[in-house]
Short mmCIF file of C-alpha atoms in Angstrom, two decimals:
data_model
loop_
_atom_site.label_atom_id
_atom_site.label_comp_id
_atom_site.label_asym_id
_atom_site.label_seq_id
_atom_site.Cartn_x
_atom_site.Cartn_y
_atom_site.Cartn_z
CA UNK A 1 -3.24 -6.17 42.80
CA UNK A 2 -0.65 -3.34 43.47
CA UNK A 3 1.92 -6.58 43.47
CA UNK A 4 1.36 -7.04 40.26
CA UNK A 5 4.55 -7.78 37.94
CA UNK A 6 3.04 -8.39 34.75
CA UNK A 7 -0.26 -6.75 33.06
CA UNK A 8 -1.07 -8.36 29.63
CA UNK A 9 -3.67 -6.11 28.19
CA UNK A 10 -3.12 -7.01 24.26
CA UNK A 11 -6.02 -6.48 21.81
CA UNK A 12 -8.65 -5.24 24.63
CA UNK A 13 -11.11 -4.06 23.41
CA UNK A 14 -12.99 -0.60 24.63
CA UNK A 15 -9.49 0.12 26.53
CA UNK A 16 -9.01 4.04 26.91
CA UNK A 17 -6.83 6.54 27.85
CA UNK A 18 -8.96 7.64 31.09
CA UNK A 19 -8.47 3.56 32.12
CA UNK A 20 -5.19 3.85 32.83
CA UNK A 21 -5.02 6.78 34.91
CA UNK A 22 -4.25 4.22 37.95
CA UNK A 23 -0.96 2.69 36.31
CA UNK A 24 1.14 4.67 38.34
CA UNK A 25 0.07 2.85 41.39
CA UNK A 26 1.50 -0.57 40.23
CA UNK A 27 5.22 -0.01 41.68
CA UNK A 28 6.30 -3.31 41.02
CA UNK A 29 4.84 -3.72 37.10
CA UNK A 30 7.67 -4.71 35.34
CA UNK A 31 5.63 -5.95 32.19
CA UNK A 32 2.89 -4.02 30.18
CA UNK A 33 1.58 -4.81 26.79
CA UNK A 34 -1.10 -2.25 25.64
CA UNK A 35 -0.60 -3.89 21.99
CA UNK A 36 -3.13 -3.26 19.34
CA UNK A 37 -5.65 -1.38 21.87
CA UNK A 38 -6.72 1.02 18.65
CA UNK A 39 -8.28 3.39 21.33
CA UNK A 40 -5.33 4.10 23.78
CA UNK A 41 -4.30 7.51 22.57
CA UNK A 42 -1.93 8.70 25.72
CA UNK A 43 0.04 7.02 28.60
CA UNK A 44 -0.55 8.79 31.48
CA UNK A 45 2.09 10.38 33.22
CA UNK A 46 2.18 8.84 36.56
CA UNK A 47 3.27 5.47 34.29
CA UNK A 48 7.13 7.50 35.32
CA UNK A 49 6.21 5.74 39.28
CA UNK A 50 6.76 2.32 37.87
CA UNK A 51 10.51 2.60 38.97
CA UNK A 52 11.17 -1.17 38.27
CA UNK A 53 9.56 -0.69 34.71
CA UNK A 54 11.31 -3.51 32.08
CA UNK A 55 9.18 -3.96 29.07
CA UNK A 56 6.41 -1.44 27.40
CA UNK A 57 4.61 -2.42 24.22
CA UNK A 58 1.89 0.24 22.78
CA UNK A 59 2.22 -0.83 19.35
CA UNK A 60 -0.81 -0.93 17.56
CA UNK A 61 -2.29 1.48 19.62
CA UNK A 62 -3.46 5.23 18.64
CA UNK A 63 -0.16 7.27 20.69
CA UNK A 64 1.77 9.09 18.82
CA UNK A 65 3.94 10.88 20.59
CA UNK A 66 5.49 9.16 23.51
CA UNK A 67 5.87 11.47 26.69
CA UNK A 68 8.22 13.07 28.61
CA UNK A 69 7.66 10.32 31.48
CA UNK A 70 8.82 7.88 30.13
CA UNK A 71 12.45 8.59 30.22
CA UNK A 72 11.85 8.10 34.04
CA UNK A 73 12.37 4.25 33.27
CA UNK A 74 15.49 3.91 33.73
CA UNK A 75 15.19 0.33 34.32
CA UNK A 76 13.11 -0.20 30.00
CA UNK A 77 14.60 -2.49 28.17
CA UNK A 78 12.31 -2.89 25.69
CA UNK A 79 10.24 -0.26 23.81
CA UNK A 80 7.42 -0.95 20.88
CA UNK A 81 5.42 1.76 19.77
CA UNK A 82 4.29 2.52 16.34
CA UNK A 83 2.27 0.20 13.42
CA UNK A 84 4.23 -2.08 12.23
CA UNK A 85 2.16 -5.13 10.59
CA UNK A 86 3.07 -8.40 11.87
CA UNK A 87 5.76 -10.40 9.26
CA UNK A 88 3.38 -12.87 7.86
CA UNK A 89 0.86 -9.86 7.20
CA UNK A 90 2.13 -9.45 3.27
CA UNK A 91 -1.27 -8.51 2.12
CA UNK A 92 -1.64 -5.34 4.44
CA UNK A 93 1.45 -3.40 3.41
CA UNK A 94 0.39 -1.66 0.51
CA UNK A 95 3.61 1.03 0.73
CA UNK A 96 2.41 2.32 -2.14
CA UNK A 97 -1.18 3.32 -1.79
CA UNK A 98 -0.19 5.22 1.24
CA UNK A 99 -0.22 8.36 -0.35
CA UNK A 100 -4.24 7.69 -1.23
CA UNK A 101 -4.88 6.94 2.34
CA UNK A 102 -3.00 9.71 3.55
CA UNK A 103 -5.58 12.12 1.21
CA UNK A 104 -8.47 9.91 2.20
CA UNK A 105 -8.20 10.43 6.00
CA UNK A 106 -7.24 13.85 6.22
CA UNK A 107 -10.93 14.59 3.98
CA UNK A 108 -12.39 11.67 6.55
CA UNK A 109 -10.87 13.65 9.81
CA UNK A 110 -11.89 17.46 8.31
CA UNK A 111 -15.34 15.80 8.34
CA UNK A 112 -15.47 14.42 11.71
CA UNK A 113 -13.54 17.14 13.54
CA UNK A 114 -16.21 19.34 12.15
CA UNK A 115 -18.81 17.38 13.36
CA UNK A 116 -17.28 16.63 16.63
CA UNK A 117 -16.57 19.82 17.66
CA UNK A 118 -19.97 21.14 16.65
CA UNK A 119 -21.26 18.66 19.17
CA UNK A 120 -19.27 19.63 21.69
CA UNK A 121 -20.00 23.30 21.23
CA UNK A 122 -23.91 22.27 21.25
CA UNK A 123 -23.33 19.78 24.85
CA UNK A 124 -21.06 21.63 26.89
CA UNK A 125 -22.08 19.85 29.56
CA UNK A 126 -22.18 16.36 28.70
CA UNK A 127 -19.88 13.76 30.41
CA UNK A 128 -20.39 11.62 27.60
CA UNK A 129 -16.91 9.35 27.15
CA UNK A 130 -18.06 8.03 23.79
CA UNK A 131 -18.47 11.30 22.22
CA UNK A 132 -14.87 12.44 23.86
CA UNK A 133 -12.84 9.70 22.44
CA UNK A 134 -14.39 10.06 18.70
CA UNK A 135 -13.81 13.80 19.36
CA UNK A 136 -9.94 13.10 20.11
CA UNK A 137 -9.36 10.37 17.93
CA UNK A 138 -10.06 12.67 14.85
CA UNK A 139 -8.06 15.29 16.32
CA UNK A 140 -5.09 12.85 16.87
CA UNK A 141 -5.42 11.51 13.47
CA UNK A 142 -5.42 15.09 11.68
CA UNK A 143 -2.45 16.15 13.80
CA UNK A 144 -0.46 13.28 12.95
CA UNK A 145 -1.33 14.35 9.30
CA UNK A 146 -0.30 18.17 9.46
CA UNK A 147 2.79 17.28 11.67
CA UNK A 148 3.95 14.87 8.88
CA UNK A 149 4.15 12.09 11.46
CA UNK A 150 3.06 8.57 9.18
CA UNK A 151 1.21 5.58 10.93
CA UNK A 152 3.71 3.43 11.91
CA UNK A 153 6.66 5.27 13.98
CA UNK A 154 6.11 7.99 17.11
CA UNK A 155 7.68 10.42 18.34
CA UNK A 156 10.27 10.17 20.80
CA UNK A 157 10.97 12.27 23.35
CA UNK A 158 13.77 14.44 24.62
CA UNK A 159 15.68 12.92 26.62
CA UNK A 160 15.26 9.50 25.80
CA UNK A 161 18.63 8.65 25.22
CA UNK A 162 19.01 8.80 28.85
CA UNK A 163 17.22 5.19 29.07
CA UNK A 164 20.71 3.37 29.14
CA UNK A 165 19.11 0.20 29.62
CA UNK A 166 17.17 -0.06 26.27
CA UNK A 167 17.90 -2.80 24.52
CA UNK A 168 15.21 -2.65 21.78
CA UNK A 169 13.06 0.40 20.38
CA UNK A 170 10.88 0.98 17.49
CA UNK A 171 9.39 2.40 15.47
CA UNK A 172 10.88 5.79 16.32
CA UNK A 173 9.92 9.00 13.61
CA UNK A 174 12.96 10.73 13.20
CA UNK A 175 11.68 13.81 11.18
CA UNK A 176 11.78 16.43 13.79
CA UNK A 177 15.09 16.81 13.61
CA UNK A 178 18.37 16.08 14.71
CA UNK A 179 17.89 16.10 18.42
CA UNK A 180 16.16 12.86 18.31
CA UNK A 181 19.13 11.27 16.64
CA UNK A 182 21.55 12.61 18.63
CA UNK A 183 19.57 10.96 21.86
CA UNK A 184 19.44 7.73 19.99
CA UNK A 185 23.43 7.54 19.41
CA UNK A 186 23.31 8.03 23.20
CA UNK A 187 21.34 4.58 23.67
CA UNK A 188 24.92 2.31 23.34
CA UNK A 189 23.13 -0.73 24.54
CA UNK A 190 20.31 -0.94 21.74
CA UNK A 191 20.46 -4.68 19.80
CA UNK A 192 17.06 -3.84 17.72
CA UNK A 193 15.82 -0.37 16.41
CA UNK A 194 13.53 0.53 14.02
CA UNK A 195 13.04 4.28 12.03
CA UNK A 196 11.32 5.62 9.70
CA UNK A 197 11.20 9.37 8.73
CA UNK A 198 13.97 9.25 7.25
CA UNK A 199 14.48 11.61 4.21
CA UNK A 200 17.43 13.80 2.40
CA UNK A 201 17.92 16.80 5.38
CA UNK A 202 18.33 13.64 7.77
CA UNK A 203 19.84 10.73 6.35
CA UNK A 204 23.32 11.56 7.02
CA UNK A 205 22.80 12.05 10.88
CA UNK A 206 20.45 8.71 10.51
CA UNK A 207 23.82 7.00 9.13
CA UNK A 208 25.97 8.11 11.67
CA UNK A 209 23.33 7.27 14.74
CA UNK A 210 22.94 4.28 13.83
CA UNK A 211 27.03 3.64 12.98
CA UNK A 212 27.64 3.90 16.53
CA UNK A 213 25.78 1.59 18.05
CA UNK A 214 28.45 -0.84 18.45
CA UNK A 215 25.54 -3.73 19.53
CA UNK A 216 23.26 -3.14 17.14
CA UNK A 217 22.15 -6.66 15.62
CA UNK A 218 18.51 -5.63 13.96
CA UNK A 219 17.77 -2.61 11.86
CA UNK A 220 14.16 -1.58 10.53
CA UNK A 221 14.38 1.57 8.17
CA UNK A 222 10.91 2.12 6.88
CA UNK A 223 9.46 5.48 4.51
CA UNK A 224 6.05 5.56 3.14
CA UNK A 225 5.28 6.63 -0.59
CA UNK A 226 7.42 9.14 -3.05
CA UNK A 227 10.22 9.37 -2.63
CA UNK A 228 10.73 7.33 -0.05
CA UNK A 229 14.39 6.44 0.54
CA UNK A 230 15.32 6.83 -3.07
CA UNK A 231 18.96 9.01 -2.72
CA UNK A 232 18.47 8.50 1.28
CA UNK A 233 20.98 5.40 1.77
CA UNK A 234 23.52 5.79 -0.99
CA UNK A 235 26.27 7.35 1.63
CA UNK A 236 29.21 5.65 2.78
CA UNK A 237 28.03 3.58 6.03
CA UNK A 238 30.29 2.17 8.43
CA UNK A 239 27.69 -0.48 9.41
CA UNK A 240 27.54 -1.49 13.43
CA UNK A 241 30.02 -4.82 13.48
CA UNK A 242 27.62 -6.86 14.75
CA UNK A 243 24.55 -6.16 12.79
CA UNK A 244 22.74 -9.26 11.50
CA UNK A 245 19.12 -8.51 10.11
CA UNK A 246 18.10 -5.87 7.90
CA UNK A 247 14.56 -4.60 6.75
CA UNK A 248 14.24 -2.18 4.07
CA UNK A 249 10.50 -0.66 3.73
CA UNK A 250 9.92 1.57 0.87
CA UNK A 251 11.16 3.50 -2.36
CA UNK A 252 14.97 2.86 -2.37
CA UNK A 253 15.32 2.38 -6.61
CA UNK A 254 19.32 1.13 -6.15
CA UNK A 255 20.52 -1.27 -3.57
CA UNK A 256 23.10 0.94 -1.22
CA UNK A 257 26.61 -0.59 -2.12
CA UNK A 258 27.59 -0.54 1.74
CA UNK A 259 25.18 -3.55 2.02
CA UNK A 260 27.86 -5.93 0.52
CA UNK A 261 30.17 -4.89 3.23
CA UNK A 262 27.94 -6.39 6.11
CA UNK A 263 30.18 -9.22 6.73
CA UNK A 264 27.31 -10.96 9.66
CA UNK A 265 24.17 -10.39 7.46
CA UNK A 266 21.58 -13.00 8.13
CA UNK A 267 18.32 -11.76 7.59
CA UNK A 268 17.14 -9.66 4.87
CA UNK A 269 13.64 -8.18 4.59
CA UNK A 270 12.78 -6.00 1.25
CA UNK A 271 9.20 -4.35 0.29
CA UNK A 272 8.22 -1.74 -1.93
CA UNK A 273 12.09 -0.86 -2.77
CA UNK A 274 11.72 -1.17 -6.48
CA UNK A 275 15.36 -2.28 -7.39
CA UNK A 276 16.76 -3.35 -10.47
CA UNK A 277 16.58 -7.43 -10.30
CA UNK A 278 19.53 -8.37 -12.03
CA UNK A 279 21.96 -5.92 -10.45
CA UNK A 280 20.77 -6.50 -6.53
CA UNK A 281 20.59 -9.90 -6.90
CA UNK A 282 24.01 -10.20 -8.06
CA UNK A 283 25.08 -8.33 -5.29
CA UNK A 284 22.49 -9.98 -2.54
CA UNK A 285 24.33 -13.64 -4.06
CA UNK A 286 27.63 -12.52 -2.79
CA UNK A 287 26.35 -12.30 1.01
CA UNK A 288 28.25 -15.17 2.52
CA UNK A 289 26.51 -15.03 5.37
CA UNK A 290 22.90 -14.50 4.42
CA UNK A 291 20.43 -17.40 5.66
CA UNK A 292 16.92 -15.71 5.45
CA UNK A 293 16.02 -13.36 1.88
CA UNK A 294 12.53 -12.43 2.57
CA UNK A 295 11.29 -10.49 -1.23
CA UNK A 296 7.93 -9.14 -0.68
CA UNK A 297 5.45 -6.76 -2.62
CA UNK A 298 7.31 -4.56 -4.99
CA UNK A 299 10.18 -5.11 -4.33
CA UNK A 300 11.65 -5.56 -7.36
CA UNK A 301 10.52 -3.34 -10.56
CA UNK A 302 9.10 -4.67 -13.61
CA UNK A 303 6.74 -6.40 -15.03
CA UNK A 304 7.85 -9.78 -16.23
CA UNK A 305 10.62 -10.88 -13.46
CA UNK A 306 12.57 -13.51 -14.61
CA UNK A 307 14.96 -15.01 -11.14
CA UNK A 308 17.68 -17.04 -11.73
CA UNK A 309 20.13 -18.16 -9.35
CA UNK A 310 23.45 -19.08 -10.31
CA UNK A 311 26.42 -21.21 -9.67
CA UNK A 312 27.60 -20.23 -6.12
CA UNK A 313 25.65 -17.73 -5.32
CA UNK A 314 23.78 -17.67 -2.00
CA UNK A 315 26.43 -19.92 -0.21
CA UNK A 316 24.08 -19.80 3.62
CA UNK A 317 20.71 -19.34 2.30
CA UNK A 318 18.31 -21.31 4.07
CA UNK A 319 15.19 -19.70 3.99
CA UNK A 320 13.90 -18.04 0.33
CA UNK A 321 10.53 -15.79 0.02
CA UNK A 322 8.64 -14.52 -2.53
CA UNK A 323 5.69 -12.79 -1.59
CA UNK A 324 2.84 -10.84 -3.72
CA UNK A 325 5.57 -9.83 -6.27
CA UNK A 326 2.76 -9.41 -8.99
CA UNK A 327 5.39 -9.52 -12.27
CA UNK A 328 7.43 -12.75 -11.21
CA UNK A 329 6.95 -15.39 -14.08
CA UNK A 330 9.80 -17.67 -13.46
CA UNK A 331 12.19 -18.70 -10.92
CA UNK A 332 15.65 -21.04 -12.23
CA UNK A 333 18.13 -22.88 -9.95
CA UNK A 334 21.02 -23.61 -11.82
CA UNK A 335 23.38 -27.01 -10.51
CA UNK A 336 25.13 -25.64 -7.40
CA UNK A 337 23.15 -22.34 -6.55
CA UNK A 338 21.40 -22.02 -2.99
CA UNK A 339 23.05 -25.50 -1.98
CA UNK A 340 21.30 -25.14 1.60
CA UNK A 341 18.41 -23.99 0.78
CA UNK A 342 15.72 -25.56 3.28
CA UNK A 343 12.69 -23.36 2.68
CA UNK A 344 10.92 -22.44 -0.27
CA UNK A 345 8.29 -19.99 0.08
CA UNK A 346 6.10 -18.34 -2.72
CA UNK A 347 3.01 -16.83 -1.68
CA UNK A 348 0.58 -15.12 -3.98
CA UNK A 349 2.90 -14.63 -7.33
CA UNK A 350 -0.02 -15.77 -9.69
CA UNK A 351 1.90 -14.71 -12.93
CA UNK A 352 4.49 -17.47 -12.54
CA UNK A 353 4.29 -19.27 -16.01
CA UNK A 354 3.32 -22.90 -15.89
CA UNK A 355 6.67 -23.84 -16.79
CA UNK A 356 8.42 -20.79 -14.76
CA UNK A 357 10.09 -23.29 -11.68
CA UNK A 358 13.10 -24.96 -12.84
CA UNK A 359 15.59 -26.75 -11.32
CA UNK A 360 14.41 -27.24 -7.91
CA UNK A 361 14.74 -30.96 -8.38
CA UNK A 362 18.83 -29.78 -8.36
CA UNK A 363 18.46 -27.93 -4.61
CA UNK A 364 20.07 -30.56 -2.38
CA UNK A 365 18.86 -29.17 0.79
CA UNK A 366 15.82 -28.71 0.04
CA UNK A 367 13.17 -29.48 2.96
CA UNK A 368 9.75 -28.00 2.01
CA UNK A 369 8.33 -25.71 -0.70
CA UNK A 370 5.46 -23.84 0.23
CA UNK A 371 2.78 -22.52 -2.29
CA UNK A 372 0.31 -20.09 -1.49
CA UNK A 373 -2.34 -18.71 -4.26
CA UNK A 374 -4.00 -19.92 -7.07
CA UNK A 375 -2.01 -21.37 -9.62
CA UNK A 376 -2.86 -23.04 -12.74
CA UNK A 377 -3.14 -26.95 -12.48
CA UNK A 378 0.09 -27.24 -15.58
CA UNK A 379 2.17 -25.51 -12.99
CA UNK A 380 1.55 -26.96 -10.22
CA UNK A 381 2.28 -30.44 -11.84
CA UNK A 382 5.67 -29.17 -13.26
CA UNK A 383 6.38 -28.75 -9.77
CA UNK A 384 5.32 -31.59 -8.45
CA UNK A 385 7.47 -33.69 -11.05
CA UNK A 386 10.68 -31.45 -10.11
CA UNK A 387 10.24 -32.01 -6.32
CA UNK A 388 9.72 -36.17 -7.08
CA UNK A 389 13.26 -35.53 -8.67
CA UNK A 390 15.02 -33.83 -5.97
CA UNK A 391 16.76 -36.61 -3.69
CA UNK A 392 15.76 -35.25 -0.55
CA UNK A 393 11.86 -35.65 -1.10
CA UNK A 394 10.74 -31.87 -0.41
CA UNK A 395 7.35 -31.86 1.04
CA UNK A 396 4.69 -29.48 -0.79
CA UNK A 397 2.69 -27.44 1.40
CA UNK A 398 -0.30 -25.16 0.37
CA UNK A 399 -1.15 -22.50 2.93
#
């Protein structure tokens, strides 16, 4: 067993901390995936043996805080710690209730520490596990609270940016300060990193981090609630060269202007930004580059969105979605907009009027339109004569 190379542990259930006290002993695990065990709270420190250590993933798990041991891998490449909701999860990120929650567990945790530590006092002598873990689990959760650490980054810590090897890390907190971000500048050979904690006494040195990583391809920034990243990302940025995809979570009200200046853009991920429609979209049109424009819950502001798509605009886009965007009513291709255009995807915009697609018989690349919700039977026949138009004979797909 101590040969082992890879240990798979993913969504195990009853998996805690005091499990994995052995790790250490695995010299030659180069592969561990602790993803979405909800009870792991804490990686034990002898996991700094594992010399030959490539790939940790303890997202989805309770730590949050990574520690000090781990910046005795010098061989990690890859890094996932944190929350983060898979892509296709649209209906769990609710950005803006997380204020609500935030009230709702501290007055849940005040109520179980109590009781928990009551317990204890009362069985001082009990070797009870159970009653341990629900003990520290309220205790990690009310910390996290008080510390202003949210649910879906960690804490990194110092001395990580010794881990030359990393290639990808996320979700990193960066609101303790500016020593974390100057350890991340240190990591030169990061393609993927995602933050969040990012706020108005940080953002510049969050900017600048992030500027230097010449090899940076994939960038996650992600804030919770008010004010989110409103005034965070209007600075001038001097974007990494190579930088590719881009994922905006939370309150950003104007779309940052340096955004038009990423000359490889390909992805594009919004949610809960609430930007002006017209304005972004004329400047999100102008990406030569852009092949994926993924629009999901709040994105946009208003409540009657109107999208039309012009002449010319969105030269590379292959890949359109609109997801949960409550006020969109209509959506209107004009001759020569999107011209590759492969994928349609609209999932769960019920407001769409039953005449609000036009012109998707026009899309000459189009490959498949995908429709998830319920929509009213008038629509979905408008549709359905507009893709019998189109010469490439779209497929419809309900999901």
């Amino acid at each position: 067993m101590r040969l082992i190379r890879v240990l798979d542990l993913e969504g195990t259930s009853g998996l805690k901390d005091h499990d994995l006290k052995q790790i250490g002993k695995f010299l030659h695990l180069r592969y561990l995936s602790l993803r979405g065990c909800a009870d792991i709270y804490h990686l034990h420190d002898s996991l700094g043996n594992l010399w030959d250590h490539q790939m940790l993933d303890v997202s989805g798990t309770g730590i949050i805080k990574l520690p000090k041991t781990i910046i005795k891998l010098k061989k990690l490449q890859y890094l996932r710690a944190g929350n983060v909701p898979n892509d296709d999860a649209t209906s769990s990120l609710e950005l803006n209730e997380s204020s609500d929650l935030f009230k709702r567990l501290q007055e849940a945790t005040n109520t179980a520490l109590d009781m928990a530590s009551t317990y204890r006092s009362r069985n001082n002598h009990t070797n009870n596990v159970k009653k341990r873990n629900i003990y520290h689990k309220s205790k990690v959760l009310l910390i996290s609270i008080m510390l202003g650490l949210d649910l879906h980054g960690v804490e990194a810590p110092d001395g990580i940016g010794m881990l030359n090897a990393l290639h990808t890390l996320g979700v990193v907190n960066v609101a303790s300060g500016k020593g974390v971000l100057d350890e991340l500048e240190k990591l030169t050979q990061l393609r993927k990193l995602g933050l969040t904690g990012i706020n108005k006494k940080n953002n510049q040195g969050v900017l600048s981090a992030t500027a230097n990583l010449a090899l940076l391809h994939s960038l996650s920034l992600r804030v919770d609630g008010e004010p989110g990243l409103h005034g965070c990302l209007d600075d001038k940025f001097s974007t990494p060269r190579n930088l590719q995809s881009l994922k905006i979570y939370g309150n950003l009200v104007t779309l940052p202007t340096w955004i038009a200046q990423i000359q490889h853009l390909a992805k594009l991920k919004l949610l809960s930004t609430q930007l002006e429609l017209a304005c972004s979209m004329e400047v999100l049109g102008k990406l030569s580059h852009l092949a994926i424009l993924r629009l999901w819950k709040n994105s946009f502001k208003g409540e009657e969105l109107m999208f039309h798509f012009q002449h010319g605009t969105f030269p590379s886009l292959e890949v359109l979605e609109l997801a949960d965007l409550d006020g969109v009513k209509s959506l209107s291709f004009m001759q020569g907009a999107i011209p590759r255009l492969e994928l349609l995807q609209i999932k769960n915009c019920i407001h769409v009027d039953n005449n609000g697609f036009s012109g998707v018989s026009s899309l000459p690349s189009l490959k498949e339109v995908m429709l998830k919700g319920e929509y009213h039977d008038k629509l979905m026949k408008n549709l359905c004569d507009q893709i019998a138009l189109n010469q490439n004979q779209p497929a419809l797909k309900g999901a």
